[in-house]
Amino acid sequence: MSDSSALPLSSNLALQAAGLGTWQLDSSTQTLYLDTFAQQLLDKPAESDFGTFIKDIHSMNQNEVNEAFQTLPGRPKIDLTFQISRPAPSWIRLWGSVTKEAERSIGRGVIQAVANPADPNNSGEWPSLFDWLDYSPIGLALLDEKDLRFIKVNASFAKLKEKTPDQLLGMPIAMAMPELESLEQKEHLQQALATGTAYRVSEVEIRRSFPEQPAYVDVSYQPQWNSDLNRYATLLIITTDVTLQVQMRKELETQKAKLEHVIQLAPVSIARLTGSDFTLSTVNKAFIEIAGKGPNVLNKPLIEVMPEIEGQPFLALLKEVYTTQQVYEQKALPALIVEKGLTQHKFFDVCYAPLVDKNGQSYGVLCFSIDVTSQIKLQKRMEQSSQSLQNAVDLAQLGTWVMHIRERIVMFSPAVSTWIGMTSALTFEQILALSSQVSQLRRAYLAAVRDTSSGKFEIELEIRHPQSRQKLIFYALGHTQFNEKGQAVQIRGFVREVTAERLMQHKLETSVQERTRELATSNQKLQVSNEALVQTNEHLSRSNESLEQFAFIASHDLQEPLRKIRQFSDLLVKYYEREQVLNEMYVDRIRQSATRMSELVTDLLAFSRISNASPVLKSVNLNRILERVQENLAVSLEETGAELTIDLLPTVLGDSLQLEQLWQNLVSNALKFSSKDLNGQSQKPLIRIRCRTLTANELPDGLSLKNSGYYRISIQDNGVGFEKKYVERIFGVFQRLHGKAEFKGSGIGLAICQKVALNHGGIITAESELGEGALFELYLPV
């Protein structure tokens, strides 16, 4: 509230002497505060509603005054001259400055009664006014219109330049006070004299030699009407010393800058949130790093900058602090923070303090937070490690013990107390009394506490249970702790009862001896069996050699008589007349049988080679394999007019010769077993080869392959097909589903295909319906 009682006595007297009152308007409450003189001037109480104040203003000035005060938050200062209708019609000048406090704007200044600006008879009042205000703190001076020379000056005005009024009289303002008469201001002053419009300048710096610091004044230039000349002929200068306000503001700005610097460098995250929507008014670098949204966060609501806090307790806590005006503190408050697009689980020590104005109203919350995520994680890891250690101790059925060297007292964990039947600590001498290995225990103790030792204490000790007299065996392991003087302070370690283990160990040693004897007997038997296996292997080797000889005979010796039968049959037909041959049909049958026998032997040899030979695996491009197959079958493809469509095929690890044999058998079968139409004419073979990659769990039911992925390469034709019941039989050796006269073949081709698939770690399957063509699917590892 603006009240003259808040000002020094001298200032009050000066204001009263100058006929000035003080005012203050709070934009948030629209309340006008007046001092005693202003109350009398406006006939209003000390606290007045702004609306009632506006009603008493003349209608021609109401809009101007109302608009000025409604736009108060956007103004640095205010200066109004208007007419009021009560207590009596009069003219009022109200001027001052505007400051922003929290979320509201406060206007403060002075108010005085003035003459009608348009009345040409006002100039006559100045002599008496200057005399009356000669010692007023308000500086007054009157300039003529020609050279802007001083024609009247009071002491307060002259004091600004450390002069007397007489020293300034007659001097041009440009010479006496150049601060008040710059080129730009001179144009404004001339315009003011020409138009009668007042001109005002705020916080003009007045340089002086003593004191060294400059003075600051608000200056108002008021044109004065000369009735004799019938124009504005003089210019009244009114100065208000605002040095203290400027110095205080600058000091405040300096302190604010220092505070801002400290805030920015603080390792603690600091944010000032204002308003009920918690707008970020001030933040430091630590907060920006925690928020993880970059530096452009000021003047934005917290929920807009950090939308991830929706649903977390932060907004509710801030609202509670804002409403109750109570400080909130919390250690290790969990939070989910989004940094660079990734959600991070963090922990913060926080302190939220309410921001309260002088009227006791909350206008924001000051937030302090420290990222303690690493400490909390470390603490949790330590707790987990401690718990894991305890779990390990419990799981391993371990006990803990500590021996205080000076007192020679040994303390145990509950597990050890249960084992030995003692609920309290024991002295070292009591433990010696329970043990049957006194000398070994003493040696282990003395070795552990020696200052030159590693401090390791280790012993396996037998103790008699004091109640049951049962012999117990314990394994103890500990380490000595020494002080800075190298003196042993205590031994701390673990102990485990190993009685059952030692008994089991004894039984195992006895059992091992028995087993050793049994193994010696078994080894003798195995030696005899190994000799038998050697003889069996030699027999198998001889059998394999015999099979190889058979294959050689099948490929050479058996082929030789078949070739002679075919040759002599051909000669018989060639060199003898048809009628001389007893029966040409018999000769043809001999030739055909010999041919079939030759093909059968050839296919059987090929099957034998594929069955016995290990494939030579290397990278094989199946597209190249199919190109060679098409070259080999070019005549058949052309004769049948077959249409062969092939997808892009993969490269696999395999034997190129075996894979070529497989695909040549499948394609030749598709060509050979073509269907016929109703007229008995062979239809055009349509053959389609497709490929798809499958995972192991996509394989058909009944197939169980070991690789993680497989290629399924299928070949489908529109041939005669076969019945479903022959699906398993079709891959057998010498299996034919059609007559020899109808379709040629040995019945070994598909058996070879199956053998090649198995050699490559895959399988081949078949599907068909009689008259609907056949589908063969080859599965090979990726």
mmCIF file of C-alpha atoms in Angstrom, residues 98 474 482 724 765:
data_model
loop_
_atom_site.group_PDB
_atom_site.id
_atom_site.type_symbol
_atom_site.label_atom_id
_atom_site.label_comp_id
_atom_site.label_asym_id
_atom_site.label_seq_id
_atom_site.Cartn_x
_atom_site.Cartn_y
_atom_site.Cartn_z
ATOM 1 C CA VAL A 98 5.071 0.594 -13.053
ATOM 2 C CA PHE A 474 34.344 -77.931 12.115
ATOM 3 C CA PHE A 482 45.629 -55.244 12.539
ATOM 4 C CA LYS A 724 -1.731 -90.888 -51.738
ATOM 5 C CA THR A 765 8.548 -85.171 -49.284
#
